[in-house]
PDB file of C-alpha atoms in Angstrom:
ATOM      1  CA  MET A   1      31.021 -23.836 -11.567  1.00  0.00           C
ATOM      2  CA  SER A   2      28.461 -26.271 -12.668  1.00  0.00           C
ATOM      3  CA  GLN A   3      28.957 -29.834 -14.121  1.00  0.00           C
ATOM      4  CA  ASP A   4      28.231 -28.564 -17.500  1.00  0.00           C
ATOM      5  CA  ARG A   5      31.005 -26.381 -17.230  1.00  0.00           C
ATOM      6  CA  ASN A   6      33.252 -29.176 -16.068  1.00  0.00           C
ATOM      7  CA  LEU A   7      32.360 -31.089 -19.101  1.00  0.00           C
ATOM      8  CA  GLN A   8      33.081 -28.018 -21.337  1.00  0.00           C
ATOM      9  CA  ILE A   9      36.447 -27.997 -19.758  1.00  0.00           C
ATOM     10  CA  LEU A  10      36.948 -31.784 -20.683  1.00  0.00           C
ATOM     11  CA  GLY A  11      35.534 -31.241 -24.320  1.00  0.00           C
ATOM     12  CA  LEU A  12      37.997 -28.114 -24.737  1.00  0.00           C
ATOM     13  CA  ALA A  13      40.958 -30.410 -23.420  1.00  0.00           C
ATOM     14  CA  LYS A  14      39.588 -33.256 -25.983  1.00  0.00           C
ATOM     15  CA  LYS A  15      39.713 -30.541 -28.960  1.00  0.00           C
ATOM     16  CA  ALA A  16      43.049 -29.306 -27.977  1.00  0.00           C
ATOM     17  CA  GLY A  17      44.766 -32.729 -27.984  1.00  0.00           C
ATOM     18  CA  LEU A  18      45.255 -32.523 -24.445  1.00  0.00           C
ATOM     19  CA  LEU A  19      43.506 -35.896 -23.014  1.00  0.00           C
ATOM     20  CA  ALA A  20      44.669 -39.082 -23.037  1.00  0.00           C
ATOM     21  CA  ILE A  21      41.507 -41.251 -23.353  1.00  0.00           C
ATOM     22  CA  GLY A  22      40.978 -44.850 -22.044  1.00  0.00           C
ATOM     23  CA  CYS A  23      43.062 -46.632 -19.575  1.00  0.00           C
ATOM     24  CA  GLU A  24      46.276 -47.694 -21.704  1.00  0.00           C
ATOM     25  CA  ALA A  25      46.447 -44.178 -23.135  1.00  0.00           C
ATOM     26  CA  ALA A  26      46.369 -42.523 -19.432  1.00  0.00           C
ATOM     27  CA  GLY A  27      48.537 -44.955 -18.208  1.00  0.00           C
ATOM     28  CA  ALA A  28      51.243 -44.038 -20.647  1.00  0.00           C
ATOM     29  CA  ALA A  29      51.031 -40.616 -19.890  1.00  0.00           C
ATOM     30  CA  ALA A  30      51.113 -41.101 -16.149  1.00  0.00           C
ATOM     31  CA  ARG A  31      53.992 -43.297 -16.475  1.00  0.00           C
ATOM     32  CA  SER A  32      55.991 -40.799 -18.653  1.00  0.00           C
ATOM     33  CA  GLY A  33      55.215 -37.919 -16.308  1.00  0.00           C
ATOM     34  CA  LYS A  34      52.949 -36.058 -18.732  1.00  0.00           C
ATOM     35  CA  THR A  35      49.875 -35.892 -16.350  1.00  0.00           C
ATOM     36  CA  LYS A  36      48.964 -35.056 -12.852  1.00  0.00           C
ATOM     37  CA  LEU A  37      45.475 -35.713 -13.035  1.00  0.00           C
ATOM     38  CA  ILE A  38      43.803 -39.181 -13.904  1.00  0.00           C
ATOM     39  CA  ILE A  39      39.929 -39.444 -13.916  1.00  0.00           C
ATOM     40  CA  SER A  40      37.887 -42.300 -13.354  1.00  0.00           C
ATOM     41  CA  ALA A  41      34.211 -42.571 -14.341  1.00  0.00           C
ATOM     42  CA  SER A  42      31.760 -43.003 -11.453  1.00  0.00           C
ATOM     43  CA  ASP A  43      30.904 -46.465 -13.046  1.00  0.00           C
ATOM     44  CA  ALA A  44      34.303 -47.582 -13.990  1.00  0.00           C
ATOM     45  CA  SER A  45      35.188 -50.927 -12.918  1.00  0.00           C
ATOM     46  CA  GLU A  46      37.084 -51.528 -10.194  1.00  0.00           C
ATOM     47  CA  ARG A  47      39.800 -53.007 -12.006  1.00  0.00           C
ATOM     48  CA  ALA A  48      39.916 -50.054 -14.577  1.00  0.00           C
ATOM     49  CA  TYR A  49      40.097 -47.812 -11.156  1.00  0.00           C
ATOM     50  CA  ARG A  50      42.938 -49.750  -9.592  1.00  0.00           C
ATOM     51  CA  ASN A  51      44.934 -49.594 -12.761  1.00  0.00           C
ATOM     52  CA  ALA A  52      44.280 -45.980 -12.903  1.00  0.00           C
ATOM     53  CA  ARG A  53      45.778 -45.430  -9.168  1.00  0.00           C
ATOM     54  CA  ILE A  54      48.852 -48.121  -9.872  1.00  0.00           C
ATOM     55  CA  ASN A  55      49.642 -45.700 -12.859  1.00  0.00           C
ATOM     56  CA  ALA A  56      49.073 -42.558 -11.230  1.00  0.00           C
ATOM     57  CA  ASP A  57      51.123 -43.507  -8.363  1.00  0.00           C
ATOM     58  CA  ALA A  58      54.048 -44.673 -10.771  1.00  0.00           C
ATOM     59  CA  GLY A  59      53.761 -41.304 -12.552  1.00  0.00           C
ATOM     60  CA  TYR A  60      53.238 -39.016  -8.938  1.00  0.00           C
ATOM     61  CA  ALA A  61      49.677 -38.059 -10.359  1.00  0.00           C
ATOM     62  CA  ILE A  62      46.408 -37.659  -8.687  1.00  0.00           C
ATOM     63  CA  CYS A  63      43.794 -40.385  -9.430  1.00  0.00           C
ATOM     64  CA  ILE A  64      39.937 -39.501  -8.727  1.00  0.00           C
ATOM     65  CA  VAL A  65      36.617 -40.625  -9.162  1.00  0.00           C
ATOM     66  CA  VAL A  66      34.391 -38.105 -11.027  1.00  0.00           C
ATOM     67  CA  PRO A  67      30.776 -37.822 -10.817  1.00  0.00           C
ATOM     68  CA  TYR A  68      30.514 -38.829 -14.526  1.00  0.00           C
ATOM     69  CA  THR A  69      29.525 -41.896 -16.015  1.00  0.00           C
ATOM     70  CA  LYS A  70      31.394 -43.650 -18.810  1.00  0.00           C
ATOM     71  CA  PHE A  71      28.512 -42.562 -21.324  1.00  0.00           C
ATOM     72  CA  GLU A  72      29.059 -38.967 -20.240  1.00  0.00           C
ATOM     73  CA  LEU A  73      32.712 -39.026 -20.767  1.00  0.00           C
ATOM     74  CA  GLY A  74      32.220 -40.962 -23.849  1.00  0.00           C
ATOM     75  CA  ASN A  75      29.974 -38.143 -25.292  1.00  0.00           C
ATOM     76  CA  ILE A  76      32.589 -35.441 -24.493  1.00  0.00           C
ATOM     77  CA  THR A  77      35.481 -37.512 -26.007  1.00  0.00           C
ATOM     78  CA  GLY A  78      33.719 -39.206 -28.759  1.00  0.00           C
ATOM     79  CA  ARG A  79      35.490 -42.503 -28.110  1.00  0.00           C
ATOM     80  CA  GLY A  80      33.139 -44.939 -26.899  1.00  0.00           C
ATOM     81  CA  SER A  81      32.838 -45.061 -23.223  1.00  0.00           C
ATOM     82  CA  PRO A  82      36.121 -44.647 -21.385  1.00  0.00           C
ATOM     83  CA  GLY A  83      36.311 -45.233 -17.941  1.00  0.00           C
ATOM     84  CA  THR A  84      39.749 -43.335 -17.485  1.00  0.00           C
ATOM     85  CA  VAL A  85      40.866 -39.830 -18.927  1.00  0.00           C
ATOM     86  CA  ALA A  86      43.819 -38.008 -18.219  1.00  0.00           C
ATOM     87  CA  PHE A  87      44.512 -34.401 -18.697  1.00  0.00           C
ATOM     88  CA  LEU A  88      47.808 -33.769 -20.676  1.00  0.00           C
ATOM     89  CA  ASP A  89      47.714 -30.037 -19.519  1.00  0.00           C
ATOM     90  CA  ILE A  90      47.912 -28.919 -15.820  1.00  0.00           C
ATOM     91  CA  GLY A  91      46.103 -25.519 -16.143  1.00  0.00           C
ATOM     92  CA  LEU A  92      42.939 -27.544 -17.581  1.00  0.00           C
ATOM     93  CA  ALA A  93      43.556 -30.096 -14.801  1.00  0.00           C
ATOM     94  CA  VAL A  94      43.401 -27.386 -12.054  1.00  0.00           C
ATOM     95  CA  ARG A  95      40.387 -25.900 -13.670  1.00  0.00           C
ATOM     96  CA  PHE A  96      38.537 -29.010 -13.876  1.00  0.00           C
ATOM     97  CA  LEU A  97      39.112 -29.842 -10.245  1.00  0.00           C
ATOM     98  CA  GLN A  98      38.182 -26.352  -9.316  1.00  0.00           C
ATOM     99  CA  GLY A  99      34.850 -26.945 -10.636  1.00  0.00           C
ATOM    100  CA  LEU A 100      34.541 -30.050  -8.944  1.00  0.00           C
ATOM    101  CA  ALA A 101      35.441 -28.507  -5.983  1.00  0.00           C
ATOM    102  CA  ALA A 102      33.005 -25.718  -6.185  1.00  0.00           C
ATOM    103  CA  THR A 103      30.190 -28.415  -6.444  1.00  0.00           C
ATOM    104  CA  ASP A 104      31.663 -30.625  -3.648  1.00  0.00           C
ATOM    105  CA  PRO A 105      34.293 -29.210  -1.536  1.00  0.00           C
ATOM    106  CA  GLU A 106      34.689 -32.203   0.747  1.00  0.00           C
ATOM    107  CA  PRO A 107      36.366 -34.554  -1.537  1.00  0.00           C
ATOM    108  CA  PHE A 108      37.793 -32.433  -4.127  1.00  0.00           C
ATOM    109  CA  GLY A 109      38.828 -29.072  -2.582  1.00  0.00           C
ATOM    110  CA  LYS A 110      42.298 -30.017  -1.191  1.00  0.00           C
ATOM    111  CA  LEU A 111      43.302 -31.688  -4.178  1.00  0.00           C
ATOM    112  CA  TRP A 112      42.462 -28.628  -6.207  1.00  0.00           C
ATOM    113  CA  GLU A 113      44.648 -26.484  -3.912  1.00  0.00           C
ATOM    114  CA  PHE A 114      47.265 -29.070  -3.953  1.00  0.00           C
ATOM    115  CA  LEU A 115      47.507 -29.300  -7.803  1.00  0.00           C
ATOM    116  CA  GLU A 116      47.117 -25.542  -8.236  1.00  0.00           C
ATOM    117  CA  LYS A 117      50.056 -24.936  -5.756  1.00  0.00           C
ATOM    118  CA  TYR A 118      51.906 -27.572  -7.703  1.00  0.00           C
ATOM    119  CA  ALA A 119      51.043 -25.646 -11.014  1.00  0.00           C
ATOM    120  CA  ASN A 120      52.224 -22.246  -9.603  1.00  0.00           C
ATOM    121  CA  ASP A 121      55.255 -23.582  -8.174  1.00  0.00           C
ATOM    122  CA  ARG A 122      56.354 -25.046 -11.395  1.00  0.00           C
ATOM    123  CA  GLU A 123      55.409 -21.815 -13.313  1.00  0.00           C
ATOM    124  CA  SER A 124      57.498 -20.032 -10.941  1.00  0.00           C
ATOM    125  CA  ASN A 125      60.444 -22.322 -11.906  1.00  0.00           C
ATOM    126  CA  ASP A 126      60.463 -21.237 -15.298  1.00  0.00           C
ATOM    127  CA  THR A 127      61.055 -17.528 -14.763  1.00  0.00           C
ATOM    128  CA  PRO A 128      63.774 -15.784 -17.265  1.00  0.00           C
ATOM    129  CA  ALA A 129      66.404 -15.969 -14.254  1.00  0.00           C
ATOM    130  CA  ASN A 130      65.753 -20.012 -14.735  1.00  0.00           C
ATOM    131  CA  PRO A 131      64.373 -20.393 -18.109  1.00  0.00           C
ATOM    132  CA  GLY A 132      63.127 -23.925 -18.988  1.00  0.00           C
ATOM    133  CA  SER A 133      64.362 -25.400 -15.691  1.00  0.00           C
ATOM    134  CA  SER A 134      61.682 -28.068 -15.842  1.00  0.00           C
ATOM    135  CA  LYS A 135      62.160 -28.633 -19.637  1.00  0.00           C
ATOM    136  CA  PRO A 136      64.770 -30.275 -21.467  1.00  0.00           C
ATOM    137  CA  SER A 137      66.562 -28.061 -24.262  1.00  0.00           C
ATOM    138  CA  GLY A 138      66.003 -30.080 -27.260  1.00  0.00           C
ATOM    139  CA  LYS A 139      69.613 -30.196 -28.068  1.00  0.00           C
ATOM    140  CA  GLY A 140      70.199 -33.980 -27.307  1.00  0.00           C
ATOM    141  CA  ARG A 141      72.802 -34.276 -30.504  1.00  0.00           C
ATOM    142  CA  THR A 142      74.767 -32.529 -32.317  1.00  0.00           C
ATOM    143  CA  MET A 143      75.513 -33.270 -35.788  1.00  0.00           C
ATOM    144  CA  GLN A 144      79.335 -33.216 -37.166  1.00  0.00           C
TER     145      GLN A 144
END
């Protein structure tokens, strides 16, 4: 998978509303458990990357530096030049990491395998025998 394909996955996630763009949005998504992958641009500041790592740790997410600049991420997201972006869909995050692993297996291969296993385990817990085990029912209140 080429780098262009990885950027297409980012664009698809953006169009579907499945990206948290920018440090604050990505951090909020991580802290609330809505993401398992935060990416930092290759030219993001050390402070931005440190904040992304702290938020990822708080939300049990993976935080990586990708071979794309803030300018490239900005072109895809349409939002200036974000140094940090978070995937809100685990399937798209897995595909993105798979593409990175294909082009550079050393830093990304094991992370891709880990996230893919996590996604598959999560999927298998939502079987009809155990419906919605990881999702709230939405029936938090009853009306009288």
